[in-house]
């Protein structure tokens, strides 16, 4: 069996596909991934031995400017990505048995699969974004809902209209070019009636939470056995477990002055600091020996050795920290991150710092809670409930999907 997977997004949108590709390979299938050509993503796929088919522009070039992307930027990016998917995925999917898509709304992927006559699967890493009677849609570029509108069904209908405005014109133009009829509900078309949910059921319970018939596989965790760098090992062994602070691919979205705030807040609790450089470029504020800056490392190994993890609340980071049993302070920035922050708090494994701009005082107060024995013990209990076989479950489901009737 040959599988093409595609995603346009940062590391958190691509790494789970690498985990799934490795699980497929264990079962004898071939898998390739079409994703943005960012250097760190390309290096990650190469390390795993998974072929990369470059798709669209780099994510870094779009999101890592001095200011966050604007609505106007999104109106240009959406049709460009639709065109890129038709152009890139059509030849890449030739000879494949199934096409799986995730990441930033992958309009165009299902249409390529439809033209080639192969099954299509849409997968998400959270429930955020799926129509629901329990919560409203998140922000999306386009005409905003009227001020004061509170009816959830109306808000979701207006969200579908914004999706159509972003993607509909380009999608239907490209569908017509390959002889396919137009689509009038792009969001529903992309999501399908039975989208897959690649998230752990303990961290992200889904039953009855959305209108869709979600198929929950568990999180797609990529095995990582890389040793930690020698200098990092020396730092870890030189004192008590430090507090890790990192905001991943958040660049312009990272909290203002977060490195200084974090260092001072952690020091106020008498702890050492590990700063994850990330796209925000976090660096130490002085030459004191209690602070160490790391780049891209094996977080699965690192998080087992820290006192707590302060992060932005991406699905991948939340899952990795939870699996490691590390207490968390989540400072959500965009999209699904407030959801993960809320779940961390609900589970008692950390604190949701909902104010997007932490102060030394507020972050220090959050750390006071997460550095307690009670929070650490609860984090260890929850860690034991998280399943690690989600990628294998999904790989077997893909095999079942393409079995002859």
mmCIF file with all atom_site columns, C-alpha atoms in Angstrom, residues 83-215:
data_model
loop_
_atom_site.group_PDB
_atom_site.id
_atom_site.type_symbol
_atom_site.label_atom_id
_atom_site.label_alt_id
_atom_site.label_comp_id
_atom_site.label_asym_id
_atom_site.label_entity_id
_atom_site.label_seq_id
_atom_site.pdbx_PDB_ins_code
_atom_site.Cartn_x
_atom_site.Cartn_y
_atom_site.Cartn_z
_atom_site.occupancy
_atom_site.B_iso_or_equiv
_atom_site.pdbx_formal_charge
_atom_site.auth_seq_id
_atom_site.auth_comp_id
_atom_site.auth_asym_id
_atom_site.auth_atom_id
_atom_site.pdbx_PDB_model_num
ATOM 1   C CA . UNK A 1 83  ? -3.614  26.039 -6.343  1.00 0.00 ? 83  UNK A CA 1
ATOM 2   C CA . UNK A 1 84  ? -0.471  24.521 -4.802  1.00 0.00 ? 84  UNK A CA 1
ATOM 3   C CA . UNK A 1 85  ? -2.381  21.444 -3.672  1.00 0.00 ? 85  UNK A CA 1
ATOM 4   C CA . UNK A 1 86  ? -3.863  20.774 -7.100  1.00 0.00 ? 86  UNK A CA 1
ATOM 5   C CA . UNK A 1 87  ? -0.465  21.286 -8.720  1.00 0.00 ? 87  UNK A CA 1
ATOM 6   C CA . UNK A 1 88  ? 1.594   19.342 -6.197  1.00 0.00 ? 88  UNK A CA 1
ATOM 7   C CA . UNK A 1 89  ? -0.671  16.578 -4.947  1.00 0.00 ? 89  UNK A CA 1
ATOM 8   C CA . UNK A 1 90  ? -1.958  15.440 -8.347  1.00 0.00 ? 90  UNK A CA 1
ATOM 9   C CA . UNK A 1 91  ? 1.394   13.996 -9.506  1.00 0.00 ? 91  UNK A CA 1
ATOM 10  C CA . UNK A 1 92  ? 2.423   13.029 -5.966  1.00 0.00 ? 92  UNK A CA 1
ATOM 11  C CA . UNK A 1 93  ? -0.736  10.933 -5.469  1.00 0.00 ? 93  UNK A CA 1
ATOM 12  C CA . UNK A 1 94  ? -0.334  8.992  -8.716  1.00 0.00 ? 94  UNK A CA 1
ATOM 13  C CA . UNK A 1 95  ? -0.107  5.316  -7.823  1.00 0.00 ? 95  UNK A CA 1
ATOM 14  C CA . UNK A 1 96  ? -1.166  5.911  -4.216  1.00 0.00 ? 96  UNK A CA 1
ATOM 15  C CA . UNK A 1 97  ? -3.979  4.001  -2.560  1.00 0.00 ? 97  UNK A CA 1
ATOM 16  C CA . UNK A 1 98  ? -5.184  6.730  -0.188  1.00 0.00 ? 98  UNK A CA 1
ATOM 17  C CA . UNK A 1 99  ? -4.674  10.440 0.464   1.00 0.00 ? 99  UNK A CA 1
ATOM 18  C CA . UNK A 1 100 ? -4.798  11.811 4.021   1.00 0.00 ? 100 UNK A CA 1
ATOM 19  C CA . UNK A 1 101 ? -4.870  15.546 4.721   1.00 0.00 ? 101 UNK A CA 1
ATOM 20  C CA . UNK A 1 102 ? -4.602  17.761 7.780   1.00 0.00 ? 102 UNK A CA 1
ATOM 21  C CA . UNK A 1 103 ? -3.190  21.126 8.838   1.00 0.00 ? 103 UNK A CA 1
ATOM 22  C CA . UNK A 1 104 ? -4.459  24.523 7.696   1.00 0.00 ? 104 UNK A CA 1
ATOM 23  C CA . UNK A 1 105 ? -7.804  23.795 5.998   1.00 0.00 ? 105 UNK A CA 1
ATOM 24  C CA . UNK A 1 106 ? -6.565  21.527 3.164   1.00 0.00 ? 106 UNK A CA 1
ATOM 25  C CA . UNK A 1 107 ? -8.997  22.584 0.432   1.00 0.00 ? 107 UNK A CA 1
ATOM 26  C CA . UNK A 1 108 ? -7.909  20.859 -2.767  1.00 0.00 ? 108 UNK A CA 1
ATOM 27  C CA . UNK A 1 109 ? -6.695  17.579 -1.276  1.00 0.00 ? 109 UNK A CA 1
ATOM 28  C CA . UNK A 1 110 ? -10.037 15.750 -1.353  1.00 0.00 ? 110 UNK A CA 1
ATOM 29  C CA . UNK A 1 111 ? -10.558 16.954 -4.902  1.00 0.00 ? 111 UNK A CA 1
ATOM 30  C CA . UNK A 1 112 ? -7.289  15.440 -6.102  1.00 0.00 ? 112 UNK A CA 1
ATOM 31  C CA . UNK A 1 113 ? -8.251  12.144 -4.466  1.00 0.00 ? 113 UNK A CA 1
ATOM 32  C CA . UNK A 1 114 ? -11.693 12.355 -6.081  1.00 0.00 ? 114 UNK A CA 1
ATOM 33  C CA . UNK A 1 115 ? -10.190 12.877 -9.531  1.00 0.00 ? 115 UNK A CA 1
ATOM 34  C CA . UNK A 1 116 ? -7.805  9.958  -9.055  1.00 0.00 ? 116 UNK A CA 1
ATOM 35  C CA . UNK A 1 117 ? -10.520 7.712  -7.624  1.00 0.00 ? 117 UNK A CA 1
ATOM 36  C CA . UNK A 1 118 ? -8.764  6.958  -4.323  1.00 0.00 ? 118 UNK A CA 1
ATOM 37  C CA . UNK A 1 119 ? -10.064 7.239  -0.732  1.00 0.00 ? 119 UNK A CA 1
ATOM 38  C CA . UNK A 1 120 ? -9.597  10.515 1.125   1.00 0.00 ? 120 UNK A CA 1
ATOM 39  C CA . UNK A 1 121 ? -9.273  11.018 4.881   1.00 0.00 ? 121 UNK A CA 1
ATOM 40  C CA . UNK A 1 122 ? -9.350  14.304 6.757   1.00 0.00 ? 122 UNK A CA 1
ATOM 41  C CA . UNK A 1 123 ? -7.673  14.250 10.171  1.00 0.00 ? 123 UNK A CA 1
ATOM 42  C CA . UNK A 1 124 ? -7.500  16.880 12.897  1.00 0.00 ? 124 UNK A CA 1
ATOM 43  C CA . UNK A 1 125 ? -5.453  17.083 16.069  1.00 0.00 ? 125 UNK A CA 1
ATOM 44  C CA . UNK A 1 126 ? -8.223  18.672 18.166  1.00 0.00 ? 126 UNK A CA 1
ATOM 45  C CA . UNK A 1 127 ? -11.985 19.208 18.152  1.00 0.00 ? 127 UNK A CA 1
ATOM 46  C CA . UNK A 1 128 ? -11.647 22.960 17.753  1.00 0.00 ? 128 UNK A CA 1
ATOM 47  C CA . UNK A 1 129 ? -12.978 23.957 14.330  1.00 0.00 ? 129 UNK A CA 1
ATOM 48  C CA . UNK A 1 130 ? -15.624 21.260 14.022  1.00 0.00 ? 130 UNK A CA 1
ATOM 49  C CA . UNK A 1 131 ? -19.206 22.606 14.238  1.00 0.00 ? 131 UNK A CA 1
ATOM 50  C CA . UNK A 1 132 ? -20.621 22.035 17.697  1.00 0.00 ? 132 UNK A CA 1
ATOM 51  C CA . UNK A 1 133 ? -23.543 23.001 19.895  1.00 0.00 ? 133 UNK A CA 1
ATOM 52  C CA . UNK A 1 134 ? -21.138 23.290 22.842  1.00 0.00 ? 134 UNK A CA 1
ATOM 53  C CA . UNK A 1 135 ? -18.769 26.018 21.677  1.00 0.00 ? 135 UNK A CA 1
ATOM 54  C CA . UNK A 1 136 ? -18.645 28.761 19.013  1.00 0.00 ? 136 UNK A CA 1
ATOM 55  C CA . UNK A 1 137 ? -16.184 28.881 16.115  1.00 0.00 ? 137 UNK A CA 1
ATOM 56  C CA . UNK A 1 138 ? -12.833 30.565 16.510  1.00 0.00 ? 138 UNK A CA 1
ATOM 57  C CA . UNK A 1 139 ? -11.713 33.678 14.714  1.00 0.00 ? 139 UNK A CA 1
ATOM 58  C CA . UNK A 1 140 ? -11.268 33.418 10.964  1.00 0.00 ? 140 UNK A CA 1
ATOM 59  C CA . UNK A 1 141 ? -10.387 36.066 8.343   1.00 0.00 ? 141 UNK A CA 1
ATOM 60  C CA . UNK A 1 142 ? -13.358 37.572 6.545   1.00 0.00 ? 142 UNK A CA 1
ATOM 61  C CA . UNK A 1 143 ? -16.595 39.328 7.419   1.00 0.00 ? 143 UNK A CA 1
ATOM 62  C CA . UNK A 1 144 ? -17.026 39.076 11.200  1.00 0.00 ? 144 UNK A CA 1
ATOM 63  C CA . UNK A 1 145 ? -20.257 37.994 12.816  1.00 0.00 ? 145 UNK A CA 1
ATOM 64  C CA . UNK A 1 146 ? -22.469 40.891 13.951  1.00 0.00 ? 146 UNK A CA 1
ATOM 65  C CA . UNK A 1 147 ? -21.638 42.293 17.359  1.00 0.00 ? 147 UNK A CA 1
ATOM 66  C CA . UNK A 1 148 ? -23.856 40.718 19.981  1.00 0.00 ? 148 UNK A CA 1
ATOM 67  C CA . UNK A 1 149 ? -24.625 37.555 17.998  1.00 0.00 ? 149 UNK A CA 1
ATOM 68  C CA . UNK A 1 150 ? -24.652 34.681 20.488  1.00 0.00 ? 150 UNK A CA 1
ATOM 69  C CA . UNK A 1 151 ? -26.607 31.886 18.796  1.00 0.00 ? 151 UNK A CA 1
ATOM 70  C CA . UNK A 1 152 ? -24.042 29.147 18.294  1.00 0.00 ? 152 UNK A CA 1
ATOM 71  C CA . UNK A 1 153 ? -25.719 27.643 15.217  1.00 0.00 ? 153 UNK A CA 1
ATOM 72  C CA . UNK A 1 154 ? -25.811 31.049 13.556  1.00 0.00 ? 154 UNK A CA 1
ATOM 73  C CA . UNK A 1 155 ? -22.151 31.629 14.379  1.00 0.00 ? 155 UNK A CA 1
ATOM 74  C CA . UNK A 1 156 ? -21.162 28.294 12.832  1.00 0.00 ? 156 UNK A CA 1
ATOM 75  C CA . UNK A 1 157 ? -23.198 29.062 9.700   1.00 0.00 ? 157 UNK A CA 1
ATOM 76  C CA . UNK A 1 158 ? -21.377 32.368 9.386   1.00 0.00 ? 158 UNK A CA 1
ATOM 77  C CA . UNK A 1 159 ? -18.068 30.548 9.865   1.00 0.00 ? 159 UNK A CA 1
ATOM 78  C CA . UNK A 1 160 ? -18.954 28.305 6.895   1.00 0.00 ? 160 UNK A CA 1
ATOM 79  C CA . UNK A 1 161 ? -19.621 31.443 4.846   1.00 0.00 ? 161 UNK A CA 1
ATOM 80  C CA . UNK A 1 162 ? -16.181 32.787 5.730   1.00 0.00 ? 162 UNK A CA 1
ATOM 81  C CA . UNK A 1 163 ? -14.585 29.489 4.674   1.00 0.00 ? 163 UNK A CA 1
ATOM 82  C CA . UNK A 1 164 ? -16.423 29.662 1.348   1.00 0.00 ? 164 UNK A CA 1
ATOM 83  C CA . UNK A 1 165 ? -15.230 33.242 0.854   1.00 0.00 ? 165 UNK A CA 1
ATOM 84  C CA . UNK A 1 166 ? -11.626 32.257 1.559   1.00 0.00 ? 166 UNK A CA 1
ATOM 85  C CA . UNK A 1 167 ? -11.437 29.052 -0.480  1.00 0.00 ? 167 UNK A CA 1
ATOM 86  C CA . UNK A 1 168 ? -14.585 28.568 -2.556  1.00 0.00 ? 168 UNK A CA 1
ATOM 87  C CA . UNK A 1 169 ? -13.694 30.566 -5.646  1.00 0.00 ? 169 UNK A CA 1
ATOM 88  C CA . UNK A 1 170 ? -10.260 29.021 -6.103  1.00 0.00 ? 170 UNK A CA 1
ATOM 89  C CA . UNK A 1 171 ? -11.458 25.516 -5.228  1.00 0.00 ? 171 UNK A CA 1
ATOM 90  C CA . UNK A 1 172 ? -14.321 25.509 -7.713  1.00 0.00 ? 172 UNK A CA 1
ATOM 91  C CA . UNK A 1 173 ? -12.194 27.055 -10.452 1.00 0.00 ? 173 UNK A CA 1
ATOM 92  C CA . UNK A 1 174 ? -9.677  24.229 -10.116 1.00 0.00 ? 174 UNK A CA 1
ATOM 93  C CA . UNK A 1 175 ? -12.396 21.595 -9.830  1.00 0.00 ? 175 UNK A CA 1
ATOM 94  C CA . UNK A 1 176 ? -13.974 22.833 -13.053 1.00 0.00 ? 176 UNK A CA 1
ATOM 95  C CA . UNK A 1 177 ? -10.591 22.650 -14.771 1.00 0.00 ? 177 UNK A CA 1
ATOM 96  C CA . UNK A 1 178 ? -10.406 18.893 -14.076 1.00 0.00 ? 178 UNK A CA 1
ATOM 97  C CA . UNK A 1 179 ? -14.044 18.197 -14.840 1.00 0.00 ? 179 UNK A CA 1
ATOM 98  C CA . UNK A 1 180 ? -15.488 18.109 -11.323 1.00 0.00 ? 180 UNK A CA 1
ATOM 99  C CA . UNK A 1 181 ? -18.734 19.825 -10.251 1.00 0.00 ? 181 UNK A CA 1
ATOM 100 C CA . UNK A 1 182 ? -18.672 22.804 -7.869  1.00 0.00 ? 182 UNK A CA 1
ATOM 101 C CA . UNK A 1 183 ? -18.791 22.520 -4.078  1.00 0.00 ? 183 UNK A CA 1
ATOM 102 C CA . UNK A 1 184 ? -21.156 24.778 -2.132  1.00 0.00 ? 184 UNK A CA 1
ATOM 103 C CA . UNK A 1 185 ? -19.925 23.978 1.417   1.00 0.00 ? 185 UNK A CA 1
ATOM 104 C CA . UNK A 1 186 ? -16.141 23.962 1.427   1.00 0.00 ? 186 UNK A CA 1
ATOM 105 C CA . UNK A 1 187 ? -15.784 23.328 5.154   1.00 0.00 ? 187 UNK A CA 1
ATOM 106 C CA . UNK A 1 188 ? -18.062 20.293 5.127   1.00 0.00 ? 188 UNK A CA 1
ATOM 107 C CA . UNK A 1 189 ? -16.478 19.047 1.902   1.00 0.00 ? 189 UNK A CA 1
ATOM 108 C CA . UNK A 1 190 ? -12.983 19.169 3.389   1.00 0.00 ? 190 UNK A CA 1
ATOM 109 C CA . UNK A 1 191 ? -13.921 17.736 6.789   1.00 0.00 ? 191 UNK A CA 1
ATOM 110 C CA . UNK A 1 192 ? -16.141 14.899 5.428   1.00 0.00 ? 192 UNK A CA 1
ATOM 111 C CA . UNK A 1 193 ? -18.867 13.182 7.468   1.00 0.00 ? 193 UNK A CA 1
ATOM 112 C CA . UNK A 1 194 ? -16.375 11.053 9.452   1.00 0.00 ? 194 UNK A CA 1
ATOM 113 C CA . UNK A 1 195 ? -13.206 13.045 10.131  1.00 0.00 ? 195 UNK A CA 1
ATOM 114 C CA . UNK A 1 196 ? -10.441 11.390 12.104  1.00 0.00 ? 196 UNK A CA 1
ATOM 115 C CA . UNK A 1 197 ? -9.288  12.842 15.422  1.00 0.00 ? 197 UNK A CA 1
ATOM 116 C CA . UNK A 1 198 ? -5.613  12.205 16.119  1.00 0.00 ? 198 UNK A CA 1
ATOM 117 C CA . UNK A 1 199 ? -5.715  13.197 19.783  1.00 0.00 ? 199 UNK A CA 1
ATOM 118 C CA . UNK A 1 200 ? -5.595  11.305 23.037  1.00 0.00 ? 200 UNK A CA 1
ATOM 119 C CA . UNK A 1 201 ? -9.004  10.645 24.573  1.00 0.00 ? 201 UNK A CA 1
ATOM 120 C CA . UNK A 1 202 ? -7.860  11.606 28.078  1.00 0.00 ? 202 UNK A CA 1
ATOM 121 C CA . UNK A 1 203 ? -6.560  14.978 26.940  1.00 0.00 ? 203 UNK A CA 1
ATOM 122 C CA . UNK A 1 204 ? -9.211  15.572 24.280  1.00 0.00 ? 204 UNK A CA 1
ATOM 123 C CA . UNK A 1 205 ? -12.511 13.764 24.985  1.00 0.00 ? 205 UNK A CA 1
ATOM 124 C CA . UNK A 1 206 ? -14.675 13.964 21.890  1.00 0.00 ? 206 UNK A CA 1
ATOM 125 C CA . UNK A 1 207 ? -17.872 11.968 22.386  1.00 0.00 ? 207 UNK A CA 1
ATOM 126 C CA . UNK A 1 208 ? -20.851 14.226 21.764  1.00 0.00 ? 208 UNK A CA 1
ATOM 127 C CA . UNK A 1 209 ? -18.669 17.318 21.528  1.00 0.00 ? 209 UNK A CA 1
ATOM 128 C CA . UNK A 1 210 ? -19.159 18.037 17.812  1.00 0.00 ? 210 UNK A CA 1
ATOM 129 C CA . UNK A 1 211 ? -21.784 17.504 15.124  1.00 0.00 ? 211 UNK A CA 1
ATOM 130 C CA . UNK A 1 212 ? -19.409 15.273 13.185  1.00 0.00 ? 212 UNK A CA 1
ATOM 131 C CA . UNK A 1 213 ? -19.012 11.534 13.679  1.00 0.00 ? 213 UNK A CA 1
ATOM 132 C CA . UNK A 1 214 ? -15.409 11.806 14.822  1.00 0.00 ? 214 UNK A CA 1
ATOM 133 C CA . UNK A 1 215 ? -13.223 8.710  14.562  1.00 0.00 ? 215 UNK A CA 1
#
